[in-house]
PDB file of C-alpha atoms in Angstrom:
ATOM      1  CA  MET U 115     217.478 -13.380 115.020  1.00 47.00           C
ATOM      2  CA  THR U 116     217.145 -10.958 112.118  1.00 47.00           C
ATOM      3  CA  ASN U 117     213.915  -9.559 113.390  1.00 48.00           C
ATOM      4  CA  THR U 118     215.486  -9.124 116.887  1.00 50.00           C
ATOM      5  CA  ARG U 119     218.440  -7.109 115.457  1.00 52.00           C
ATOM      6  CA  GLN U 120     216.066  -4.883 113.402  1.00 52.00           C
ATOM      7  CA  MET U 121     214.042  -4.163 116.495  1.00 50.00           C
ATOM      8  CA  GLN U 122     217.222  -3.276 118.467  1.00 56.00           C
ATOM      9  CA  LYS U 123     218.390  -0.992 115.686  1.00 50.00           C
ATOM     10  CA  GLN U 124     215.012   0.784 115.527  1.00 54.00           C
ATOM     11  CA  GLU U 125     215.034   1.225 119.261  1.00 54.00           C
ATOM     12  CA  ASN U 126     218.613   2.766 119.184  1.00 54.00           C
ATOM     13  CA  ILE U 127     217.505   5.231 116.412  1.00 46.00           C
ATOM     14  CA  MET U 128     214.453   6.263 118.528  1.00 51.00           C
ATOM     15  CA  LYS U 129     216.673   6.872 121.570  1.00 49.00           C
ATOM     16  CA  LYS U 130     219.101   9.054 119.491  1.00 48.00           C
ATOM     17  CA  THR U 131     216.185  11.002 118.063  1.00 48.00           C
ATOM     18  CA  TYR U 132     214.716  11.648 121.513  1.00 46.00           C
ATOM     19  CA  SER U 133     218.129  12.751 122.871  1.00 52.00           C
ATOM     20  CA  ILE U 134     218.603  15.195 119.965  1.00 47.00           C
ATOM     21  CA  ARG U 135     215.020  16.681 120.404  1.00 52.00           C
ATOM     22  CA  SER U 136     215.701  16.985 124.207  1.00 51.00           C
ATOM     23  CA  PHE U 137     218.977  18.793 123.514  1.00 46.00           C
ATOM     24  CA  PHE U 138     217.309  21.325 121.209  1.00 46.00           C
ATOM     25  CA  LEU U 139     214.484  21.884 123.640  1.00 47.00           C
ATOM     26  CA  LEU U 140     216.861  22.622 126.547  1.00 47.00           C
ATOM     27  CA  LEU U 141     218.933  24.858 124.212  1.00 44.00           C
ATOM     28  CA  SER U 142     215.714  26.887 123.280  1.00 50.00           C
ATOM     29  CA  LEU U 143     214.754  27.306 126.852  1.00 45.00           C
ATOM     30  CA  ALA U 144     218.263  28.427 127.824  1.00 45.00           C
ATOM     31  CA  LEU U 145     218.303  31.076 125.026  1.00 44.00           C
ATOM     32  CA  MET U 146     214.838  32.351 126.076  1.00 47.00           C
ATOM     33  CA  ALA U 147     215.939  32.578 129.712  1.00 49.00           C
ATOM     34  CA  GLY U 148     219.087  34.345 128.594  1.00 48.00           C
ATOM     35  CA  TYR U 149     217.323  37.008 126.553  1.00 46.00           C
ATOM     36  CA  GLY U 150     214.594  37.531 129.226  1.00 48.00           C
ATOM     37  CA  CYS U 151     210.906  38.388 129.091  1.00 48.00           C
ATOM     38  CA  SER U 152     211.334  40.742 126.173  1.00 44.00           C
ATOM     39  CA  THR U 153     212.305  37.833 123.938  1.00 46.00           C
ATOM     40  CA  THR U 154     209.364  35.791 125.059  1.00 43.00           C
ATOM     41  CA  LYS U 155     207.057  38.702 124.387  1.00 44.00           C
ATOM     42  CA  SER U 156     208.365  39.348 120.952  1.00 48.00           C
ATOM     43  CA  LEU U 157     208.021  35.703 120.064  1.00 39.00           C
ATOM     44  CA  VAL U 158     204.360  35.720 121.273  1.00 41.00           C
ATOM     45  CA  GLN U 159     203.736  38.984 119.267  1.00 47.00           C
ATOM     46  CA  LYS U 160     205.007  37.314 116.087  1.00 50.00           C
ATOM     47  CA  ILE U 161     202.663  34.435 116.572  1.00 53.00           C
ATOM     48  CA  ARG U 162     199.708  36.689 117.771  1.00 51.00           C
ATOM     49  CA  PRO U 163     200.335  40.414 116.834  1.00 56.00           C
ATOM     50  CA  GLU U 164     198.735  43.041 118.805  1.00 68.00           C
ATOM     51  CA  LYS U 165     195.630  44.794 117.472  1.00 77.00           C
ATOM     52  CA  PRO U 166     196.195  48.254 115.876  1.00 82.00           C
ATOM     53  CA  VAL U 167     194.875  51.155 117.963  1.00 89.00           C
ATOM     54  CA  LEU U 168     194.389  54.781 117.240  1.00 96.00           C
ATOM     55  CA  LYS U 169     195.622  57.674 119.477  1.00 97.00           C
ATOM     56  CA  LYS U 170     192.914  59.596 121.191  1.00 97.00           C
ATOM     57  CA  ARG U 171     192.786  63.426 121.030  1.00 98.00           C
ATOM     58  CA  ILE U 172     192.406  64.802 124.526  1.00 97.00           C
ATOM     59  CA  MET U 173     191.582  68.392 125.456  1.00 96.00           C
ATOM     60  CA  ILE U 174     192.654  68.983 129.114  1.00 95.00           C
ATOM     61  CA  LEU U 175     191.716  72.010 131.217  1.00 91.00           C
ATOM     62  CA  PRO U 176     193.941  73.400 133.953  1.00 90.00           C
ATOM     63  CA  LEU U 177     193.025  72.312 137.475  1.00 88.00           C
ATOM     64  CA  ILE U 178     190.437  74.491 139.126  1.00 86.00           C
ATOM     65  CA  ASP U 179     191.849  75.606 142.552  1.00 86.00           C
ATOM     66  CA  LEU U 180     188.915  76.123 145.053  1.00 84.00           C
ATOM     67  CA  ASP U 181     191.347  78.139 147.173  1.00 76.00           C
ATOM     68  CA  GLY U 182     191.558  80.741 144.391  1.00 68.00           C
ATOM     69  CA  PRO U 183     193.537  81.370 141.283  1.00 58.00           C
ATOM     70  CA  GLY U 184     197.319  81.509 141.320  1.00 58.00           C
ATOM     71  CA  SER U 185     197.982  78.657 143.704  1.00 72.00           C
ATOM     72  CA  GLU U 186     201.460  76.985 143.376  1.00 84.00           C
ATOM     73  CA  ARG U 187     199.977  73.733 144.434  1.00 87.00           C
ATOM     74  CA  ALA U 188     197.463  73.657 141.645  1.00 89.00           C
ATOM     75  CA  ALA U 189     200.166  74.609 139.132  1.00 89.00           C
ATOM     76  CA  GLN U 190     202.378  71.761 140.444  1.00 91.00           C
ATOM     77  CA  ALA U 191     199.551  69.236 140.239  1.00 94.00           C
ATOM     78  CA  ASN U 192     198.586  70.349 136.839  1.00 93.00           C
ATOM     79  CA  LYS U 193     202.031  70.292 135.405  1.00 94.00           C
ATOM     80  CA  GLY U 194     202.792  66.781 136.872  1.00 96.00           C
ATOM     81  CA  PHE U 195     199.452  65.329 135.648  1.00 97.00           C
ATOM     82  CA  VAL U 196     199.911  66.589 132.079  1.00 96.00           C
ATOM     83  CA  ALA U 197     203.445  65.408 131.979  1.00 97.00           C
ATOM     84  CA  LEU U 198     202.394  61.826 132.932  1.00 97.00           C
ATOM     85  CA  LEU U 199     199.562  61.804 130.379  1.00 97.00           C
ATOM     86  CA  ARG U 200     201.997  62.923 127.680  1.00 96.00           C
ATOM     87  CA  LYS U 201     204.056  59.735 128.376  1.00 96.00           C
ATOM     88  CA  SER U 202     201.196  57.651 127.083  1.00 96.00           C
ATOM     89  CA  PRO U 203     201.787  56.659 123.375  1.00 95.00           C
ATOM     90  CA  SER U 204     198.004  56.386 122.951  1.00 95.00           C
ATOM     91  CA  LEU U 205     197.103  59.948 123.860  1.00 97.00           C
ATOM     92  CA  LEU U 206     197.468  63.298 122.076  1.00 97.00           C
ATOM     93  CA  LEU U 207     197.037  66.226 124.448  1.00 96.00           C
ATOM     94  CA  PHE U 208     195.635  69.729 123.397  1.00 95.00           C
ATOM     95  CA  GLU U 209     195.062  72.988 125.363  1.00 88.00           C
ATOM     96  CA  PRO U 210     191.551  74.349 125.687  1.00 84.00           C
ATOM     97  CA  PRO U 211     190.359  77.265 123.409  1.00 73.00           C
ATOM     98  CA  GLU U 212     190.847  80.766 124.615  1.00 68.00           C
ATOM     99  CA  GLY U 213     188.133  81.996 126.953  1.00 56.00           C
ATOM    100  CA  GLY U 214     187.519  78.465 128.249  1.00 52.00           C
ATOM    101  CA  ALA U 215     188.692  78.857 131.804  1.00 50.00           C
ATOM    102  CA  PHE U 216     186.350  78.587 134.661  1.00 50.00           C
ATOM    103  CA  SER U 217     186.895  79.619 138.314  1.00 44.00           C
ATOM    104  CA  SER U 218     183.405  80.222 139.692  1.00 44.00           C
ATOM    105  CA  ALA U 219     182.127  77.692 142.376  1.00 43.00           C
ATOM    106  CA  GLU U 220     178.770  77.928 140.547  1.00 44.00           C
ATOM    107  CA  SER U 221     180.217  76.066 137.604  1.00 51.00           C
ATOM    108  CA  TYR U 222     180.269  72.615 139.303  1.00 57.00           C
ATOM    109  CA  LYS U 223     178.656  70.613 141.936  1.00 55.00           C
ATOM    110  CA  PHE U 224     179.934  67.663 144.076  1.00 55.00           C
ATOM    111  CA  GLY U 225     183.311  67.683 142.245  1.00 60.00           C
ATOM    112  CA  ILE U 226     181.680  67.053 138.846  1.00 72.00           C
ATOM    113  CA  PHE U 227     182.809  69.682 136.357  1.00 74.00           C
ATOM    114  CA  THR U 228     181.654  69.040 132.777  1.00 78.00           C
ATOM    115  CA  PRO U 229     180.913  72.468 131.146  1.00 81.00           C
ATOM    116  CA  ALA U 230     178.490  71.862 128.265  1.00 84.00           C
ATOM    117  CA  ASN U 231     179.941  74.745 126.101  1.00 86.00           C
ATOM    118  CA  LEU U 232     183.542  73.380 126.379  1.00 88.00           C
ATOM    119  CA  VAL U 233     182.378  69.750 125.696  1.00 90.00           C
ATOM    120  CA  LYS U 234     180.879  71.035 122.548  1.00 91.00           C
ATOM    121  CA  LYS U 235     183.957  72.999 121.654  1.00 91.00           C
ATOM    122  CA  ALA U 236     186.040  69.914 122.135  1.00 94.00           C
ATOM    123  CA  TYR U 237     183.756  67.835 120.078  1.00 94.00           C
ATOM    124  CA  ASP U 238     183.785  70.363 117.187  1.00 94.00           C
ATOM    125  CA  ALA U 239     187.668  70.390 117.373  1.00 95.00           C
ATOM    126  CA  SER U 240     187.555  66.599 116.883  1.00 96.00           C
ATOM    127  CA  MET U 241     188.624  65.851 120.399  1.00 97.00           C
ATOM    128  CA  ASN U 242     187.668  62.333 121.721  1.00 97.00           C
ATOM    129  CA  THR U 243     187.755  63.440 125.338  1.00 96.00           C
ATOM    130  CA  LEU U 244     187.631  66.497 127.633  1.00 96.00           C
ATOM    131  CA  ILE U 245     189.453  66.230 130.975  1.00 96.00           C
ATOM    132  CA  THR U 246     188.742  68.574 133.864  1.00 92.00           C
ATOM    133  CA  GLY U 247     190.071  68.621 137.401  1.00 91.00           C
ATOM    134  CA  ILE U 248     189.492  70.251 140.765  1.00 90.00           C
ATOM    135  CA  LEU U 249     191.953  70.901 143.564  1.00 91.00           C
ATOM    136  CA  GLU U 250     189.816  71.113 146.682  1.00 90.00           C
ATOM    137  CA  PRO U 251     190.721  73.290 149.682  1.00 89.00           C
ATOM    138  CA  ILE U 252     193.019  71.684 152.189  1.00 88.00           C
ATOM    139  CA  GLN U 253     190.977  70.489 155.227  1.00 89.00           C
ATOM    140  CA  THR U 254     192.696  70.842 158.517  1.00 87.00           C
ATOM    141  CA  SER U 255     191.792  69.452 161.945  1.00 86.00           C
ATOM    142  CA  THR U 256     193.549  68.874 165.258  1.00 84.00           C
ATOM    143  CA  GLU U 257     193.612  65.377 166.751  1.00 74.00           C
ATOM    144  CA  LYS U 258     195.600  63.336 169.189  1.00 75.00           C
ATOM    145  CA  THR U 259     197.429  60.353 167.757  1.00 70.00           C
ATOM    146  CA  GLY U 260     199.501  57.556 169.102  1.00 68.00           C
ATOM    147  CA  ILE U 261     199.211  55.230 172.134  1.00 73.00           C
ATOM    148  CA  TRP U 262     199.049  56.537 175.780  1.00 66.00           C
ATOM    149  CA  PRO U 263     201.205  57.742 177.297  1.00 69.00           C
ATOM    150  CA  PHE U 264     202.977  58.863 174.098  1.00 68.00           C
ATOM    151  CA  ARG U 265     199.866  60.542 172.451  1.00 73.00           C
ATOM    152  CA  LYS U 266     200.606  63.736 170.686  1.00 76.00           C
ATOM    153  CA  SER U 267     198.418  66.566 169.358  1.00 80.00           C
ATOM    154  CA  CYS U 268     198.764  66.810 165.626  1.00 81.00           C
ATOM    155  CA  ASN U 269     197.333  68.868 162.743  1.00 79.00           C
ATOM    156  CA  ILE U 270     195.781  66.543 160.233  1.00 87.00           C
ATOM    157  CA  HIS U 271     195.800  67.930 156.715  1.00 87.00           C
ATOM    158  CA  GLU U 272     193.774  66.376 153.979  1.00 92.00           C
ATOM    159  CA  ILE U 273     194.489  67.256 150.323  1.00 92.00           C
ATOM    160  CA  SER U 274     192.156  66.018 147.537  1.00 94.00           C
ATOM    161  CA  ILE U 275     192.095  66.198 143.755  1.00 94.00           C
ATOM    162  CA  ILE U 276     189.185  65.184 141.498  1.00 94.00           C
ATOM    163  CA  ILE U 277     189.510  64.360 137.764  1.00 95.00           C
ATOM    164  CA  ASN U 278     186.605  64.174 135.422  1.00 94.00           C
ATOM    165  CA  VAL U 279     186.900  62.479 131.930  1.00 95.00           C
ATOM    166  CA  VAL U 280     184.039  63.284 129.526  1.00 95.00           C
ATOM    167  CA  ASP U 281     183.307  61.590 126.242  1.00 95.00           C
ATOM    168  CA  THR U 282     182.712  64.416 123.756  1.00 95.00           C
ATOM    169  CA  ARG U 283     180.385  62.390 121.447  1.00 94.00           C
ATOM    170  CA  SER U 284     177.954  61.155 124.064  1.00 93.00           C
ATOM    171  CA  LYS U 285     178.636  63.977 126.487  1.00 91.00           C
ATOM    172  CA  ALA U 286     178.653  61.289 129.201  1.00 91.00           C
ATOM    173  CA  LEU U 287     181.028  61.141 132.182  1.00 90.00           C
ATOM    174  CA  ALA U 288     183.416  58.240 131.345  1.00 92.00           C
ATOM    175  CA  LEU U 289     185.350  58.574 134.642  1.00 93.00           C
ATOM    176  CA  SER U 290     185.228  60.705 137.823  1.00 93.00           C
ATOM    177  CA  ARG U 291     188.025  59.864 140.225  1.00 94.00           C
ATOM    178  CA  LEU U 292     188.756  61.330 143.654  1.00 94.00           C
ATOM    179  CA  GLU U 293     192.249  60.802 145.233  1.00 96.00           C
ATOM    180  CA  SER U 294     193.314  62.235 148.592  1.00 95.00           C
ATOM    181  CA  GLU U 295     195.982  61.892 151.288  1.00 93.00           C
ATOM    182  CA  MET U 296     196.144  62.658 154.935  1.00 90.00           C
ATOM    183  CA  ILE U 297     199.228  64.464 156.369  1.00 87.00           C
ATOM    184  CA  SER U 298     199.819  64.351 160.063  1.00 82.00           C
ATOM    185  CA  VAL U 299     202.113  67.004 161.621  1.00 76.00           C
ATOM    186  CA  PRO U 300     202.826  67.136 165.431  1.00 76.00           C
ATOM    187  CA  LEU U 301     202.093  70.521 166.743  1.00 75.00           C
ATOM    188  CA  ASP U 302     205.413  70.746 168.647  1.00 67.00           C
ATOM    189  CA  GLU U 303     207.590  69.080 165.958  1.00 57.00           C
ATOM    190  CA  THR U 304     209.239  72.078 164.375  1.00 51.00           C
ATOM    191  CA  PRO U 305     208.629  75.707 165.423  1.00 49.00           C
ATOM    192  CA  GLY U 306     208.460  78.847 163.318  1.00 52.00           C
ATOM    193  CA  GLU U 307     209.545  79.119 159.760  1.00 48.00           C
ATOM    194  CA  ASN U 308     211.046  75.584 159.586  1.00 48.00           C
ATOM    195  CA  LYS U 309     207.545  74.163 160.333  1.00 54.00           C
ATOM    196  CA  GLY U 310     206.133  75.886 157.235  1.00 53.00           C
ATOM    197  CA  LYS U 311     208.902  74.518 155.001  1.00 58.00           C
ATOM    198  CA  THR U 312     208.259  70.999 156.213  1.00 74.00           C
ATOM    199  CA  MET U 313     204.580  71.339 155.628  1.00 78.00           C
ATOM    200  CA  ASP U 314     205.212  72.621 152.110  1.00 81.00           C
ATOM    201  CA  GLN U 315     207.468  69.681 151.361  1.00 86.00           C
ATOM    202  CA  LEU U 316     204.972  67.102 152.715  1.00 87.00           C
ATOM    203  CA  LEU U 317     202.184  68.672 150.594  1.00 87.00           C
ATOM    204  CA  GLU U 318     204.386  68.544 147.491  1.00 90.00           C
ATOM    205  CA  GLU U 319     205.111  64.973 148.017  1.00 92.00           C
ATOM    206  CA  ALA U 320     201.428  64.083 148.671  1.00 93.00           C
ATOM    207  CA  ILE U 321     200.427  65.931 145.447  1.00 94.00           C
ATOM    208  CA  ASP U 322     203.002  64.009 143.325  1.00 95.00           C
ATOM    209  CA  ARG U 323     201.585  60.703 144.721  1.00 96.00           C
ATOM    210  CA  ILE U 324     197.983  61.710 144.051  1.00 97.00           C
ATOM    211  CA  VAL U 325     198.748  62.859 140.651  1.00 97.00           C
ATOM    212  CA  LYS U 326     200.443  59.585 139.757  1.00 97.00           C
ATOM    213  CA  ARG U 327     197.467  57.573 140.778  1.00 97.00           C
ATOM    214  CA  LEU U 328     195.052  59.802 139.002  1.00 97.00           C
ATOM    215  CA  ALA U 329     197.144  59.758 135.808  1.00 97.00           C
ATOM    216  CA  SER U 330     197.349  55.909 135.933  1.00 97.00           C
ATOM    217  CA  ALA U 331     193.578  55.663 136.320  1.00 97.00           C
ATOM    218  CA  VAL U 332     192.816  58.099 133.438  1.00 97.00           C
ATOM    219  CA  ILE U 333     195.224  56.370 131.043  1.00 97.00           C
ATOM    220  CA  SER U 334     193.876  52.940 131.842  1.00 96.00           C
ATOM    221  CA  SER U 335     190.238  54.197 131.342  1.00 96.00           C
ATOM    222  CA  LEU U 336     191.047  55.886 128.032  1.00 96.00           C
ATOM    223  CA  GLU U 337     192.916  52.892 126.667  1.00 93.00           C
ATOM    224  CA  GLN U 338     189.901  50.652 127.183  1.00 93.00           C
ATOM    225  CA  GLN U 339     187.521  52.922 125.307  1.00 93.00           C
ATOM    226  CA  PRO U 340     187.076  52.478 121.582  1.00 94.00           C
ATOM    227  CA  TRP U 341     188.195  55.236 119.197  1.00 97.00           C
ATOM    228  CA  THR U 342     185.129  57.170 118.142  1.00 96.00           C
ATOM    229  CA  GLY U 343     184.850  59.992 115.592  1.00 96.00           C
ATOM    230  CA  ARG U 344     182.411  61.164 112.887  1.00 96.00           C
ATOM    231  CA  VAL U 345     181.820  61.656 109.210  1.00 97.00           C
ATOM    232  CA  LEU U 346     182.595  65.194 108.275  1.00 97.00           C
ATOM    233  CA  SER U 347     181.126  65.140 104.707  1.00 96.00           C
ATOM    234  CA  VAL U 348     180.028  62.874 101.911  1.00 95.00           C
ATOM    235  CA  GLU U 349     180.573  63.602  98.231  1.00 92.00           C
ATOM    236  CA  ASP U 350     180.361  61.265  95.330  1.00 86.00           C
ATOM    237  CA  SER U 351     180.442  58.156  97.596  1.00 84.00           C
ATOM    238  CA  ALA U 352     183.690  59.420  99.212  1.00 94.00           C
ATOM    239  CA  LEU U 353     183.513  60.113 102.948  1.00 96.00           C
ATOM    240  CA  LYS U 354     185.612  62.614 104.754  1.00 98.00           C
ATOM    241  CA  ILE U 355     186.317  61.568 108.340  1.00 97.00           C
ATOM    242  CA  ASN U 356     187.940  63.281 111.324  1.00 97.00           C
ATOM    243  CA  ALA U 357     190.741  60.694 111.747  1.00 97.00           C
ATOM    244  CA  GLY U 358     194.147  61.233 110.117  1.00 97.00           C
ATOM    245  CA  ASP U 359     197.772  60.573 110.225  1.00 97.00           C
ATOM    246  CA  ASP U 360     198.108  62.335 113.629  1.00 97.00           C
ATOM    247  CA  VAL U 361     196.249  59.484 115.330  1.00 97.00           C
ATOM    248  CA  GLY U 362     198.055  56.764 113.417  1.00 97.00           C
ATOM    249  CA  LEU U 363     195.482  55.816 110.870  1.00 97.00           C
ATOM    250  CA  LYS U 364     196.715  53.674 107.969  1.00 96.00           C
ATOM    251  CA  PRO U 365     195.275  53.099 104.373  1.00 96.00           C
ATOM    252  CA  GLY U 366     192.992  49.972 104.394  1.00 96.00           C
ATOM    253  CA  GLN U 367     191.804  50.290 107.903  1.00 97.00           C
ATOM    254  CA  ARG U 368     188.085  50.243 108.658  1.00 97.00           C
ATOM    255  CA  PHE U 369     185.421  51.950 110.637  1.00 97.00           C
ATOM    256  CA  MET U 370     181.881  50.985 111.576  1.00 97.00           C
ATOM    257  CA  VAL U 371     179.401  53.774 110.943  1.00 97.00           C
ATOM    258  CA  TYR U 372     176.421  54.431 113.255  1.00 96.00           C
ATOM    259  CA  ALA U 373     173.332  56.566 112.855  1.00 93.00           C
ATOM    260  CA  GLY U 374     172.401  59.131 115.512  1.00 87.00           C
ATOM    261  CA  GLY U 375     170.765  57.595 118.586  1.00 83.00           C
ATOM    262  CA  GLU U 376     168.255  58.774 121.121  1.00 83.00           C
ATOM    263  CA  SER U 377     169.031  61.651 123.424  1.00 78.00           C
ATOM    264  CA  ILE U 378     168.440  61.308 127.127  1.00 79.00           C
ATOM    265  CA  THR U 379     167.890  64.376 129.313  1.00 73.00           C
ATOM    266  CA  THR U 380     168.674  64.280 133.003  1.00 67.00           C
ATOM    267  CA  GLN U 381     166.865  66.184 135.824  1.00 62.00           C
ATOM    268  CA  ASN U 382     169.455  68.880 135.732  1.00 61.00           C
ATOM    269  CA  GLY U 383     168.968  69.464 132.055  1.00 61.00           C
ATOM    270  CA  ARG U 384     172.039  67.677 130.705  1.00 68.00           C
ATOM    271  CA  SER U 385     171.623  65.584 127.581  1.00 72.00           C
ATOM    272  CA  PHE U 386     173.483  62.379 126.748  1.00 75.00           C
ATOM    273  CA  GLU U 387     173.414  60.902 123.253  1.00 82.00           C
ATOM    274  CA  LEU U 388     173.227  57.203 122.771  1.00 85.00           C
ATOM    275  CA  LEU U 389     174.769  55.332 119.838  1.00 89.00           C
ATOM    276  CA  GLY U 390     172.266  54.574 117.084  1.00 91.00           C
ATOM    277  CA  LYS U 391     172.003  51.524 114.714  1.00 94.00           C
ATOM    278  CA  LYS U 392     174.708  50.252 112.549  1.00 94.00           C
ATOM    279  CA  ILE U 393     174.728  51.776 109.014  1.00 95.00           C
ATOM    280  CA  GLY U 394     177.785  49.810 107.519  1.00 95.00           C
ATOM    281  CA  LYS U 395     181.488  49.768 107.201  1.00 96.00           C
ATOM    282  CA  ILE U 396     183.818  52.155 105.433  1.00 97.00           C
ATOM    283  CA  GLU U 397     187.434  51.612 104.343  1.00 97.00           C
ATOM    284  CA  VAL U 398     190.146  54.277 104.399  1.00 97.00           C
ATOM    285  CA  THR U 399     191.782  55.171 101.011  1.00 97.00           C
ATOM    286  CA  SER U 400     193.627  58.379 101.500  1.00 97.00           C
ATOM    287  CA  ILE U 401     195.096  59.979 104.657  1.00 97.00           C
ATOM    288  CA  MET U 402     195.870  63.649 105.538  1.00 97.00           C
ATOM    289  CA  GLU U 403     197.212  65.101 108.686  1.00 97.00           C
ATOM    290  CA  LYS U 404     194.022  65.344 110.637  1.00 96.00           C
ATOM    291  CA  HIS U 405     191.390  63.806 108.414  1.00 97.00           C
ATOM    292  CA  SER U 406     191.065  61.036 105.815  1.00 97.00           C
ATOM    293  CA  LEU U 407     188.964  59.873 102.855  1.00 97.00           C
ATOM    294  CA  ALA U 408     187.151  56.589 102.956  1.00 97.00           C
ATOM    295  CA  VAL U 409     184.827  54.591 100.630  1.00 96.00           C
ATOM    296  CA  PRO U 410     181.813  52.456 101.578  1.00 95.00           C
ATOM    297  CA  ALA U 411     182.485  48.834 102.323  1.00 92.00           C
ATOM    298  CA  GLY U 412     179.035  47.938 103.345  1.00 80.00           C
ATOM    299  CA  LYS U 413     175.332  49.070 103.316  1.00 82.00           C
ATOM    300  CA  GLY U 414     174.650  52.763 103.877  1.00 84.00           C
ATOM    301  CA  PRO U 415     173.368  55.363 103.373  1.00 93.00           C
ATOM    302  CA  PHE U 416     176.243  57.358 104.735  1.00 95.00           C
ATOM    303  CA  LEU U 417     175.648  60.938 105.867  1.00 95.00           C
ATOM    304  CA  ALA U 418     177.595  63.846 107.438  1.00 95.00           C
ATOM    305  CA  GLY U 419     177.452  63.768 111.174  1.00 95.00           C
ATOM    306  CA  GLN U 420     177.223  60.027 111.632  1.00 96.00           C
ATOM    307  CA  THR U 421     179.384  58.376 114.281  1.00 96.00           C
ATOM    308  CA  ILE U 422     182.352  56.245 113.200  1.00 97.00           C
ATOM    309  CA  ARG U 423     184.067  53.690 115.486  1.00 97.00           C
ATOM    310  CA  PHE U 424     187.452  52.218 114.597  1.00 96.00           C
ATOM    311  CA  ILE U 425     187.589  48.478 113.954  1.00 95.00           C
ATOM    312  CA  PRO U 426     191.001  47.072 115.203  1.00 91.00           C
TER     313      PRO U 426
END
């Protein structure tokens, strides 16, 4: 009898413990549901914090308008594109140096515009990326649309923008993106001046949509690329590097250092530089606005001009 009572007592205790655990589990789920996804995300981040990232310095050229300089559409597209890129917390935008504008059609082919002299200037200015863009001429054709007997003659207008993203270290094209939209306007829809206003409004709306897609693609591409810079100088085992407080660098963070790699020359005479072998790691000790000091944390030898890649 005594053993039976003890077994019943233990069983009752286990049932109470299970009920208490179930209560707290349900309470936790209710609290998480009440606070929403942000609470869930913050809890996950405490368990597994996000890796540190450095902001990328971006030099962006105004869009080249193939219809000629002074286009309001090019200005609108450029303004919207830059504004969207500035919203990204991982990018720092800079204007090109004076005398860096291009408008000649001989400067680019097939929508690819990567001027070697500006790529070098951007690299010398410690830019990670150079962005160029082209607003192509509006292509217009007349077609009949719809189903018989309701077919109508329409003017079909196609507007296109091309964006090129160039890595200043390798001089390679990291992204080339074309986005376009077709605008259909019935010939007999609105006569005279009102027709022009309607067309302008349709073009503005199309440009805004194109720019949003391009900005999204560029930001996504740049966020996936590792932060790369270089050693500016070496003195008494102290390395000066071109990453500073402006990109979010913190003391104690590390970089992998690479030697210069092979250079590949294409048929059109352009050269692309590959990443060389690993030299060793360096650790940041002192940070200024646009550069920092670091000390060796690995092999060597470390030399000015070597490439550095941030280790998250």
